[in-house]
Coordinates of C-alpha atoms and ligand atoms in Angstrom, one line a residue:
M2 CA 14.4 -29.6 -1.9
S3 CA 15.4 -31.8 -4.8
N4 CA 19.0 -32.6 -5.3
E5 CA 21.1 -35.3 -6.8
S6 CA 21.3 -37.4 -3.8
N7 CA 17.6 -37.7 -3.2
T8 CA 16.5 -38.2 -6.8
P9 CA 14.8 -41.6 -6.7
T10 CA 16.1 -44.1 -9.1
N11 CA 14.0 -45.1 -12.2
F12 CA 14.4 -47.4 -15.1
I13 CA 16.1 -44.8 -17.3
R14 CA 18.7 -44.0 -14.6
Q15 CA 19.3 -47.7 -14.2
I16 CA 20.0 -48.1 -18.0
I17 CA 22.3 -45.1 -17.9
E18 CA 24.2 -46.2 -14.8
K19 CA 24.8 -49.7 -16.3
E20 CA 26.0 -48.3 -19.6
L21 CA 28.3 -45.8 -17.9
A22 CA 29.7 -48.6 -15.7
E23 CA 30.3 -50.8 -18.8
G24 CA 31.9 -48.0 -20.7
Q25 CA 29.4 -48.1 -23.5
T26 CA 28.4 -44.5 -22.6
K27 CA 31.1 -42.0 -22.0
I28 CA 29.1 -38.8 -21.6
V29 CA 25.4 -38.7 -21.1
H30 CA 24.0 -36.5 -23.8
T31 CA 20.2 -35.7 -23.8
R32 CA 18.0 -33.1 -25.4
F33 CA 14.8 -31.4 -24.7
P34 CA 13.0 -31.0 -28.1
P35 CA 9.9 -28.7 -28.0
E36 CA 8.0 -27.8 -31.0
P37 CA 7.6 -24.0 -30.9
N38 CA 3.9 -24.1 -31.4
G39 CA 2.7 -23.1 -28.0
Y40 CA 3.9 -22.4 -24.4
L41 CA 5.4 -25.0 -22.2
H42 CA 3.2 -26.7 -19.7
I43 CA 3.7 -28.7 -16.5
G44 CA 4.0 -31.9 -18.6
H45 CA 7.0 -30.4 -20.4
A46 CA 8.4 -29.5 -17.0
K47 CA 8.6 -33.3 -16.3
S48 CA 10.5 -33.8 -19.5
I49 CA 12.8 -30.8 -18.9
C50 CA 13.6 -32.0 -15.4
L51 CA 14.2 -35.5 -16.7
N52 CA 16.5 -34.5 -19.6
F53 CA 18.4 -31.6 -18.0
G54 CA 18.3 -33.4 -14.6
L55 CA 20.0 -36.5 -16.0
A56 CA 22.7 -34.5 -17.7
E57 CA 23.3 -32.6 -14.4
D58 CA 23.4 -35.7 -12.2
Y59 CA 25.7 -37.7 -14.5
N60 CA 28.0 -34.7 -15.5
G61 CA 26.7 -34.8 -19.0
V62 CA 25.1 -32.2 -21.3
C63 CA 21.6 -31.5 -22.5
N64 CA 20.7 -29.6 -25.7
L65 CA 17.7 -27.4 -26.2
R66 CA 16.4 -28.1 -29.7
F67 CA 13.4 -26.6 -31.4
D68 CA 11.7 -29.2 -33.5
D69 CA 10.6 -26.8 -36.1
T70 CA 9.3 -28.8 -39.1
N71 CA 5.8 -27.5 -39.0
P72 CA 6.3 -23.8 -39.8
H73 CA 2.7 -22.8 -40.3
K74 CA 1.9 -23.5 -36.6
E75 CA 5.2 -22.1 -35.2
D76 CA 6.1 -18.7 -34.0
Q77 CA 9.0 -16.7 -32.7
E78 CA 6.9 -15.7 -29.7
Y79 CA 6.9 -19.4 -28.6
I80 CA 10.6 -19.8 -29.2
D81 CA 11.3 -16.9 -26.9
A82 CA 8.8 -18.0 -24.2
I83 CA 10.2 -21.6 -24.2
Q84 CA 13.7 -20.4 -23.6
E85 CA 12.5 -18.1 -20.8
D86 CA 10.6 -21.0 -19.2
V87 CA 13.5 -23.5 -19.3
R88 CA 15.9 -20.9 -17.8
W89 CA 13.3 -20.0 -15.2
L90 CA 13.2 -23.6 -14.1
G91 CA 17.0 -23.3 -13.6
F92 CA 18.4 -25.2 -16.5
D93 CA 21.0 -24.0 -19.0
W94 CA 21.9 -25.3 -22.4
D95 CA 25.1 -23.1 -22.7
D96 CA 25.8 -22.8 -26.4
R97 CA 23.8 -25.9 -27.3
L98 CA 20.7 -24.2 -28.7
F99 CA 19.7 -25.9 -32.0
Y100 CA 16.9 -26.0 -34.5
S101 CA 15.9 -29.0 -36.5
S102 CA 15.8 -26.5 -39.4
D103 CA 19.6 -26.1 -39.0
Y104 CA 19.7 -29.6 -40.5
F105 CA 17.4 -29.0 -43.5
P106 CA 20.3 -29.2 -46.0
K107 CA 21.7 -32.3 -44.4
L108 CA 18.3 -33.9 -44.1
Y109 CA 17.9 -33.4 -47.8
E110 CA 21.2 -35.1 -48.4
F111 CA 20.1 -38.1 -46.3
A112 CA 16.9 -38.3 -48.2
V113 CA 18.9 -38.5 -51.5
E114 CA 21.1 -41.2 -49.9
L115 CA 18.0 -43.2 -49.2
I116 CA 16.7 -42.8 -52.7
K117 CA 20.1 -43.8 -54.2
A118 CA 20.0 -47.0 -52.0
G119 CA 16.5 -47.8 -53.3
K120 CA 15.0 -47.1 -49.9
A121 CA 12.9 -44.1 -50.7
Y122 CA 10.6 -43.1 -53.5
V123 CA 8.5 -40.3 -54.7
C124 CA 4.8 -41.2 -54.5
D125 CA 2.0 -39.4 -56.4
L126 CA -0.9 -40.7 -54.3
S127 CA -3.1 -38.1 -52.7
A128 CA -3.4 -38.0 -48.9
E129 CA -6.7 -39.8 -49.1
E130 CA -5.3 -42.5 -51.4
V131 CA -2.3 -43.0 -49.1
R132 CA -4.7 -43.6 -46.2
E133 CA -6.6 -46.2 -48.3
Y134 CA -3.5 -48.0 -49.3
R135 CA -2.2 -48.0 -45.8
G136 CA -4.6 -50.6 -44.5
S137 CA -5.5 -51.0 -40.9
L138 CA -4.5 -52.8 -37.7
T139 CA -6.2 -55.9 -39.0
E140 CA -5.6 -55.5 -42.7
K141 CA -2.3 -55.2 -44.5
G142 CA -1.5 -52.2 -46.7
K143 CA -1.1 -52.2 -50.5
D144 CA 2.0 -51.1 -52.4
S145 CA 1.8 -47.7 -54.0
P146 CA 1.8 -47.9 -57.8
H147 CA 4.8 -45.6 -57.7
R148 CA 6.8 -47.8 -55.4
N149 CA 9.0 -49.2 -58.1
R150 CA 10.1 -46.1 -59.8
S151 CA 13.8 -46.1 -60.8
V152 CA 16.4 -44.4 -58.7
E153 CA 17.0 -41.9 -61.5
E154 CA 13.3 -41.0 -61.8
N155 CA 13.0 -40.6 -58.0
L156 CA 16.1 -38.4 -57.8
E157 CA 14.7 -36.2 -60.6
L158 CA 11.2 -36.0 -59.0
F159 CA 12.6 -35.3 -55.6
E160 CA 14.7 -32.5 -57.0
G161 CA 11.6 -31.2 -58.8
M162 CA 9.8 -31.2 -55.5
K163 CA 12.6 -29.1 -54.0
E164 CA 12.6 -26.7 -56.9
G165 CA 8.9 -26.0 -56.5
M166 CA 7.7 -27.7 -59.6
F167 CA 4.8 -29.5 -58.0
E168 CA 1.7 -28.4 -56.1
D169 CA 1.1 -28.9 -52.3
G170 CA -0.2 -32.5 -51.7
S171 CA 0.6 -33.7 -55.2
R172 CA 3.6 -35.8 -54.2
T173 CA 5.5 -37.0 -51.2
L174 CA 8.8 -38.7 -50.6
R175 CA 8.2 -42.0 -48.8
A176 CA 10.5 -44.6 -47.2
K177 CA 10.3 -47.9 -48.9
I178 CA 10.0 -50.4 -46.1
D179 CA 7.1 -52.8 -45.9
M180 CA 3.4 -52.3 -46.6
G181 CA 2.7 -55.6 -45.0
S182 CA 4.3 -54.7 -41.7
P183 CA 2.2 -55.3 -38.6
N184 CA 3.4 -51.9 -37.4
I185 CA 1.5 -49.3 -39.4
N186 CA 4.4 -46.8 -38.9
M187 CA 6.6 -49.0 -41.0
R188 CA 4.2 -49.0 -44.0
D189 CA 6.2 -46.7 -46.2
P190 CA 5.9 -43.6 -44.0
A191 CA 6.3 -40.1 -45.5
L192 CA 9.7 -38.4 -45.3
Y193 CA 8.9 -35.1 -47.1
R194 CA 5.9 -33.1 -48.0
I195 CA 5.4 -30.0 -50.2
R196 CA 4.4 -26.7 -48.5
H197 CA 4.4 -23.6 -50.7
G198 CA 3.9 -20.1 -49.5
V199 CA 4.8 -20.5 -45.8
V200 CA 7.6 -18.4 -44.4
H201 CA 9.6 -20.4 -41.9
H202 CA 10.7 -18.4 -38.9
Q203 CA 14.3 -19.6 -39.3
T204 CA 14.7 -20.5 -43.0
G205 CA 12.3 -18.0 -44.6
D206 CA 11.2 -19.1 -48.0
A207 CA 14.4 -21.1 -48.8
W208 CA 12.4 -24.4 -48.8
C209 CA 9.1 -25.5 -50.2
I210 CA 9.5 -29.1 -49.0
Y211 CA 9.5 -29.9 -45.3
P212 CA 10.8 -33.1 -43.7
M213 CA 8.4 -35.1 -41.5
Y214 CA 8.9 -35.1 -37.7
D215 CA 9.6 -38.9 -37.6
F216 CA 12.4 -38.5 -40.2
T217 CA 13.9 -35.4 -38.7
H218 CA 14.0 -36.4 -35.1
P219 CA 16.4 -39.4 -35.2
I220 CA 18.7 -37.6 -37.6
S221 CA 18.8 -34.5 -35.5
D222 CA 19.5 -36.7 -32.5
A223 CA 22.3 -38.4 -34.3
L224 CA 23.9 -35.2 -35.7
E225 CA 24.0 -33.8 -32.2
G226 CA 25.5 -36.9 -30.7
I227 CA 22.6 -37.6 -28.4
N228 CA 22.8 -41.0 -26.8
Y229 CA 19.5 -41.1 -24.8
S230 CA 16.6 -39.8 -26.8
L231 CA 13.8 -39.7 -24.2
C232 CA 10.2 -39.3 -25.4
T233 CA 6.7 -40.1 -24.2
L234 CA 5.1 -43.5 -24.5
E235 CA 3.0 -42.8 -27.6
F236 CA 6.2 -42.9 -29.6
E237 CA 6.9 -46.5 -28.7
D238 CA 5.4 -47.7 -32.0
H239 CA 7.5 -45.2 -33.8
R240 CA 10.8 -46.6 -32.4
P241 CA 11.3 -49.2 -35.2
F242 CA 11.2 -46.4 -37.8
Y243 CA 13.5 -44.3 -35.7
D244 CA 16.0 -47.2 -35.7
W245 CA 15.4 -47.9 -39.4
I246 CA 16.3 -44.3 -40.3
I247 CA 19.5 -44.4 -38.3
D248 CA 20.5 -47.8 -39.6
N249 CA 20.0 -46.8 -43.2
I250 CA 21.9 -43.5 -43.4
S251 CA 25.6 -42.7 -43.0
V252 CA 25.8 -41.4 -39.4
S253 CA 28.2 -42.7 -36.8
C254 CA 26.1 -42.1 -33.7
H255 CA 23.2 -44.4 -32.9
P256 CA 21.0 -42.6 -30.4
R257 CA 18.6 -44.7 -28.3
Q258 CA 15.0 -43.8 -28.0
I259 CA 13.6 -44.6 -24.6
E260 CA 9.9 -43.9 -23.8
F261 CA 8.5 -42.8 -20.5
S262 CA 4.9 -42.0 -19.4
R263 CA 3.6 -38.6 -20.0
L264 CA 2.3 -36.5 -17.1
N265 CA -1.4 -36.0 -17.0
L266 CA -2.8 -33.8 -14.2
E267 CA -6.4 -33.9 -12.9
Y268 CA -8.8 -31.0 -13.5
T269 CA -6.7 -29.6 -16.3
V270 CA -5.4 -30.3 -19.8
V271 CA -1.8 -30.7 -20.9
S272 CA -1.9 -30.5 -24.6
K273 CA -0.7 -27.5 -26.4
R274 CA -3.4 -27.8 -28.9
K275 CA -6.1 -27.6 -26.2
L276 CA -4.3 -24.9 -24.3
T277 CA -4.2 -22.9 -27.5
Q278 CA -7.9 -23.3 -27.8
L279 CA -8.4 -22.0 -24.3
V280 CA -6.4 -18.9 -25.2
D281 CA -7.9 -18.4 -28.7
E282 CA -11.5 -18.7 -27.4
K283 CA -10.7 -16.4 -24.5
V284 CA -11.7 -18.9 -21.9
V285 CA -8.6 -17.6 -20.1
N286 CA -6.7 -14.3 -20.3
G287 CA -3.7 -15.5 -22.3
W288 CA -1.0 -18.1 -21.9
D289 CA 0.1 -16.8 -18.6
D290 CA -3.3 -16.7 -17.0
P291 CA -2.7 -18.0 -13.5
R292 CA -5.3 -20.8 -14.0
M293 CA -3.3 -22.3 -16.9
P294 CA -1.0 -25.3 -16.3
T295 CA 1.6 -23.5 -18.4
L296 CA 4.9 -22.6 -16.8
A297 CA 4.1 -19.0 -17.6
G298 CA 0.8 -19.3 -15.8
L299 CA 2.2 -21.1 -12.8
R300 CA 5.0 -18.5 -12.6
R301 CA 2.6 -15.6 -12.7
R302 CA 0.4 -17.4 -10.1
G303 CA 3.4 -17.5 -7.7
V304 CA 4.6 -21.1 -8.0
S305 CA 8.3 -21.4 -7.6
P306 CA 10.6 -23.4 -9.9
A307 CA 11.7 -25.3 -6.7
S308 CA 8.2 -26.6 -6.2
I309 CA 7.8 -27.7 -9.8
K310 CA 11.1 -29.5 -9.6
E311 CA 10.1 -31.2 -6.4
F312 CA 6.8 -32.2 -7.9
S313 CA 8.6 -33.7 -10.8
R314 CA 10.9 -35.6 -8.5
R315 CA 8.0 -37.0 -6.5
I316 CA 5.9 -38.2 -9.5
G317 CA 9.0 -40.0 -10.8
V318 CA 9.5 -41.6 -14.2
T319 CA 7.8 -44.8 -15.2
K320 CA 6.3 -46.7 -18.2
V321 CA 2.8 -46.6 -16.8
D322 CA 0.5 -43.8 -17.9
G323 CA -1.7 -42.3 -15.2
T324 CA -3.2 -39.1 -14.0
I325 CA -1.7 -37.3 -11.0
E326 CA -4.0 -35.6 -8.5
M327 CA -3.9 -31.8 -8.4
G328 CA -3.3 -32.1 -4.6
A329 CA 0.1 -33.6 -5.3
L330 CA 1.2 -30.4 -7.1
E331 CA -0.5 -28.2 -4.5
S332 CA 1.4 -30.0 -1.6
C333 CA 4.7 -29.2 -3.2
I334 CA 3.7 -25.5 -3.7
R335 CA 2.4 -25.3 -0.1
E336 CA 5.4 -26.9 1.5
D337 CA 7.7 -24.6 -0.4
L338 CA 5.8 -21.4 0.4
D339 CA 5.3 -22.4 4.0
R340 CA 9.1 -22.4 4.3
S341 CA 9.9 -19.4 2.2
A342 CA 6.9 -17.0 2.3
Q343 CA 6.9 -14.1 4.8
R344 CA 3.7 -13.7 6.8
R345 CA 1.5 -10.7 6.3
M346 CA -2.1 -9.8 7.1
A347 CA -4.9 -9.1 4.6
V348 CA -8.6 -8.6 5.3
L349 CA -10.7 -9.9 2.5
N350 CA -14.1 -8.7 3.6
P351 CA -13.4 -5.7 5.9
L352 CA -15.6 -4.8 8.9
K353 CA -14.6 -1.7 10.7
V354 CA -13.6 -1.9 14.4
V355 CA -13.3 1.2 16.6
I356 CA -11.3 0.7 19.8
T357 CA -13.1 3.2 22.0
N358 CA -10.5 3.2 24.8
Y359 CA -7.6 3.8 22.5
P360 CA -6.4 7.5 22.0
E361 CA -7.7 9.1 18.8
E362 CA -4.5 10.1 17.1
Q363 CA -2.2 7.5 18.5
L364 CA -0.4 4.9 16.3
E365 CA 1.7 2.2 17.9
A366 CA 4.3 0.3 15.9
I367 CA 4.2 -3.3 17.0
S368 CA 6.9 -5.7 15.8
A369 CA 5.4 -8.8 14.1
P370 CA 7.5 -11.8 13.1
N371 CA 7.8 -12.5 9.4
H372 CA 7.7 -16.2 10.0
P373 CA 6.5 -18.1 13.0
K374 CA 9.0 -20.9 12.6
N375 CA 12.0 -19.0 11.4
E376 CA 13.3 -16.1 13.5
S377 CA 16.1 -15.4 11.0
M378 CA 13.4 -14.0 8.6
G379 CA 13.1 -11.1 11.0
A380 CA 10.1 -8.9 11.9
R381 CA 8.2 -6.0 10.5
P382 CA 6.4 -3.1 12.1
I383 CA 2.6 -3.1 12.0
N384 CA 0.6 -0.1 13.3
F385 CA -2.0 -0.5 15.9
G386 CA -4.5 2.3 16.2
R387 CA -8.0 3.3 17.2
E388 CA -9.5 2.1 13.9
L389 CA -8.9 -1.1 12.2
Y390 CA -10.5 -3.8 10.0
I391 CA -11.2 -7.4 10.7
D392 CA -13.0 -9.9 8.4
R393 CA -16.8 -10.0 8.6
D394 CA -16.6 -13.7 8.9
D395 CA -14.7 -13.4 12.1
F396 CA -17.5 -11.8 14.0
R397 CA -20.9 -13.0 15.2
E398 CA -23.4 -11.5 17.5
S399 CA -23.9 -14.8 19.2
A400 CA -22.2 -18.1 18.8
N401 CA -21.3 -21.3 20.7
K402 CA -17.9 -22.1 22.0
K403 CA -16.7 -23.7 18.8
F404 CA -16.6 -20.3 17.2
K405 CA -13.2 -19.1 18.4
R406 CA -13.4 -15.6 16.9
L407 CA -15.0 -12.4 18.0
V408 CA -18.5 -12.5 19.5
L409 CA -20.5 -9.6 21.1
D410 CA -19.5 -9.2 24.7
K411 CA -16.6 -11.6 24.3
E412 CA -12.9 -11.4 23.8
V413 CA -10.5 -12.4 21.0
R414 CA -6.8 -11.8 20.4
L415 CA -5.8 -9.7 17.5
R416 CA -2.9 -11.4 15.8
N417 CA 0.5 -10.1 17.0
S418 CA -1.3 -7.6 19.2
Y419 CA -3.8 -6.9 22.0
V420 CA -6.9 -8.7 23.3
I421 CA -10.1 -6.8 22.5
R422 CA -13.7 -7.2 23.6
C423 CA -16.7 -6.3 21.5
D424 CA -19.0 -4.0 23.4
E425 CA -21.4 -2.8 20.8
V426 CA -22.6 -3.5 17.3
I427 CA -23.6 -0.7 15.0
K428 CA -26.0 -1.4 12.2
D429 CA -27.3 0.6 9.3
E430 CA -31.0 1.0 8.5
A431 CA -31.1 -2.3 6.6
G432 CA -29.9 -4.0 9.7
E433 CA -26.5 -4.8 8.3
I434 CA -23.5 -4.5 10.7
I435 CA -21.3 -1.7 9.7
E436 CA -19.1 -1.2 12.7
L437 CA -18.0 -2.8 15.9
R438 CA -17.2 -0.8 19.1
C439 CA -14.6 -2.6 21.0
S440 CA -12.2 -2.0 23.9
Y441 CA -8.7 -3.3 24.3
D442 CA -6.8 -4.6 27.3
P443 CA -3.5 -2.6 27.4
E444 CA -1.9 -5.4 29.5
T445 CA -2.2 -8.0 26.8
L446 CA 0.5 -7.1 24.3
G447 CA 2.6 -10.3 24.2
A448 CA 1.1 -11.4 27.5
N449 CA -1.9 -13.5 28.5
P450 CA -4.7 -11.6 30.1
E451 CA -5.1 -11.7 33.9
G452 CA -7.4 -14.3 35.3
R453 CA -9.0 -15.5 32.1
K454 CA -8.3 -17.4 28.9
V455 CA -8.7 -16.0 25.5
K456 CA -8.5 -18.7 22.9
G457 CA -9.3 -17.2 19.5
V458 CA -6.9 -15.2 17.4
I459 CA -8.0 -13.2 14.4
H460 CA -6.1 -11.2 11.8
W461 CA -6.6 -7.5 11.2
V462 CA -5.2 -4.5 9.4
S463 CA -5.0 -0.9 10.6
A464 CA -7.7 1.2 9.0
K465 CA -5.5 4.3 8.6
E466 CA -2.5 2.5 7.1
G467 CA -4.2 -0.4 5.3
V468 CA -4.2 -0.3 1.5
K469 CA -7.1 -1.3 -0.6
A470 CA -6.2 -4.3 -2.8
E471 CA -7.6 -6.6 -5.4
L472 CA -7.3 -10.3 -4.7
R473 CA -7.8 -12.9 -7.4
L474 CA -8.9 -16.3 -6.0
Y475 CA -8.4 -19.2 -8.4
D476 CA -10.1 -22.5 -8.4
R477 CA -9.6 -25.5 -10.8
L478 CA -10.1 -24.6 -14.4
F479 CA -12.3 -27.6 -15.1
N480 CA -15.1 -29.3 -13.2
H481 CA -14.1 -32.7 -14.4
P482 CA -11.0 -34.6 -13.3
T483 CA -10.2 -35.7 -16.8
P484 CA -11.9 -33.1 -19.0
D485 CA -10.4 -34.3 -22.3
A486 CA -11.1 -38.0 -21.6
D487 CA -14.9 -37.6 -21.7
K488 CA -16.2 -39.2 -24.8
E489 CA -19.6 -37.6 -24.5
K490 CA -18.7 -34.0 -24.1
H491 CA -16.1 -31.6 -25.6
F492 CA -13.5 -30.6 -23.0
L493 CA -14.5 -27.0 -23.2
E494 CA -17.9 -27.9 -21.8
H495 CA -16.2 -28.9 -18.6
V496 CA -14.7 -25.5 -17.9
N497 CA -15.4 -24.3 -14.4
E498 CA -17.2 -21.0 -14.7
A499 CA -16.3 -20.2 -11.1
S500 CA -12.6 -20.7 -11.6
L501 CA -11.9 -17.0 -10.9
T502 CA -13.3 -14.9 -8.0
V503 CA -12.2 -11.3 -7.8
I504 CA -12.3 -9.6 -4.4
E505 CA -12.1 -5.9 -5.2
N506 CA -12.0 -4.3 -1.7
A507 CA -9.6 -6.3 0.4
V508 CA -7.3 -4.4 2.7
V509 CA -3.7 -5.3 3.1
E510 CA -0.8 -4.2 5.3
P511 CA 0.9 -1.2 3.7
L512 CA 4.2 -3.1 3.4
V513 CA 2.9 -5.6 0.8
A514 CA 1.3 -2.9 -1.3
T515 CA 4.6 -1.8 -2.8
E516 CA 6.2 -5.2 -3.4
E517 CA 7.2 -6.1 -6.9
A518 CA 5.3 -8.6 -9.1
G519 CA 6.2 -12.2 -8.4
K520 CA 6.8 -11.9 -4.7
S521 CA 4.8 -14.3 -2.6
F522 CA 3.4 -14.0 1.0
Q523 CA 1.2 -15.9 3.3
F524 CA -1.8 -13.8 4.2
E525 CA -2.3 -15.3 7.6
R526 CA -5.4 -17.6 7.8
E527 CA -6.2 -16.8 4.2
G528 CA -3.7 -18.5 1.9
Y529 CA -0.6 -17.9 -0.1
Y530 CA -0.7 -14.9 -2.4
C531 CA 1.6 -13.5 -5.0
V532 CA 1.9 -9.9 -6.3
D533 CA 0.5 -9.8 -9.9
K534 CA 2.0 -7.8 -12.7
D535 CA -1.4 -5.9 -13.0
S536 CA -0.6 -4.1 -9.8
T537 CA -0.5 -0.3 -9.9
V538 CA 0.8 2.2 -7.4
G539 CA -2.6 2.9 -5.8
K540 CA -4.0 -0.6 -6.3
P541 CA -2.0 -3.7 -5.7
V542 CA -3.3 -7.0 -7.2
F543 CA -2.6 -10.4 -5.7
N544 CA -3.1 -13.9 -7.0
R545 CA -4.0 -16.6 -4.6
V546 CA -1.3 -19.2 -5.2
V547 CA -2.8 -21.9 -3.1
T548 CA -5.0 -22.1 -0.1
L549 CA -3.8 -23.0 3.4
R550 CA -4.3 -26.3 4.9
D551 CA -5.2 -26.4 8.6
S552 CA -5.1 -22.6 8.8
W553 CA -6.9 -22.6 12.1
A554 CA -4.8 -25.1 14.0
K555 CA -1.6 -23.4 12.9
I556 CA -2.5 -19.9 13.9
E557 CA -4.1 -20.7 17.2
N558 CA -1.2 -22.7 18.4
S559 CA 1.3 -20.1 17.5
N560 CA 0.1 -17.0 19.4
Ligands
ATP6 P1 1.5 -31.4 -26.7 O1 0.6 -32.6 -26.8 O2 1.3 -30.6 -25.5 O3 1.6 -30.6 -27.9 P2 4.0 -32.4 -27.5 O4 4.6 -33.7 -27.1 O5 3.5 -32.4 -28.9 O6 2.9 -32.0 -26.4 P3 6.5 -31.1 -27.8 O7 6.8 -29.7 -27.9 O8 6.7 -31.9 -29.0 O9 5.0 -31.2 -27.3 O10 7.2 -31.7 -26.5 C1 8.5 -31.6 -26.2 C2 8.9 -32.7 -25.3 O11 8.1 -32.7 -24.1 C3 8.7 -34.0 -25.9 O12 9.9 -34.8 -25.7 C4 7.5 -34.6 -25.3 O13 7.6 -36.0 -25.2 C5 7.6 -34.0 -23.9 N1 6.2 -33.8 -23.3 C6 5.2 -33.2 -23.8 N2 4.1 -33.3 -23.1 C7 4.5 -34.1 -22.0 C8 3.8 -34.6 -20.8 N3 2.5 -34.3 -20.6 N4 4.5 -35.3 -19.9 C9 5.8 -35.5 -20.2 N5 6.5 -35.1 -21.2 C10 5.9 -34.4 -22.1
MG7 MG1 5.2 -33.1 -30.3

């Protein structure tokens, strides 16, 4: 899978390599800066792989920093989940775990420095007035009437803000840049706002003013000695302000902001706000619902960190926004599981088969390989007996030659086992098939039958030993490739009502019934499945990770 040598180059790597070669950069220092207001999703994984990956590849370091300037939306639950997810992906920040809130005292000092230099002022305009004064893309902004307050007055008012003398929304601290700038972000952006009554998860009630993200971010980067501050393209227009802050305060490090395209994935949404809505409105069963594009959801579904890293390697890093097909992620998952998952048998829709010429009480342990292409993965015993289950879909009373499964009066091979012939079909009063009477050919274990060819191979589970299991089959969460890009409809209206199908009465090999949550298998001919944490001793539960491609071709060629 992904490793240093096969990471494709990209424009960021080229910048870094050039600056390392020229000596301008000594140590590559990046950071991953999540806001703890939700769980991480596959889009964040791209950013994590990029930031931590660059540090790894160039022998640098990467910090984990919680960008926690919005306390009313943040929570310790998210802080814990984010750390778990980054670790799960296989990255480590050592002792470099930071919080932007660690810098609140310093940020305050820098704000004072700006005021003293005549580069920031306290403004009494309301939020609405600020918007009016700001102008638009085609219209210049207007100076705030408070723009020319004296340094002394500004210092006094800013201190008053900090001391809690003013109401929420009554005043802000703003940078004094240029209300006529063609870049709206440079029209005296806010640096601090007043927020009473919120308890910050790190700083408690120590502060009633909070720094804005755009002010906090460049300073946090500089204080940590970050040299490559990588963010998504929507921050491109914010870069002049990022640079303005660094240029106008006393810090020695000048980090560089470089923007790359965010990951969008078809048939899902990657925005914490929208994912929060899915959770809050109970469209899904929590952040780790296996249909969610969150790392917690993907993990529970049975997706490995290796396949997420490989996906992130394949999509690459560019400056062009686009939407990646779900199939691209699924291929990575499938390739990984094809290599790593042991094979087992599970019957989703059981139909009983009685082998009439097999002794009543006899059970025969047959050795079945765990992986058709990898002998080193060993073999397991499966018990053949008089009664077993096959899938209803694998039987027809009559069919043409294309149907290479079991047909009345015809033969089929049971995977890893004997060739059987269906002699009789038993039906209930309603005419529904409830049992098949078959006979087996004792000469066909691991050998072709004499004088005839049997092409089809079907899977089965011993009726005596098989364990009843619940299988959860997942489909796309949305019916629309870009659910949140539709101007006409709200994204929730595109939810796929059939995204979860529960199969209550599947039967699985006894061996998988006692596996621990998180372990993945290929149920032959059915798909890749992972043991869910909802499993109990008597009732194992499996999530379908991903379907098989070409399930037929593969199986039939390998027996
Ligand atoms: P969201 O819109 O989901 O809330 P965000 O950008 O507000 O995303 P943050 O917690 O601020 O979420 O993100 C942390 C880092 O992850 C940022 O550097 C951000 O640019 C990056 N990131 C977030 N979403 C994506 C994405 N879809 N693709 C690539 N990087 C992303
Ligand atoms: Mg953000």
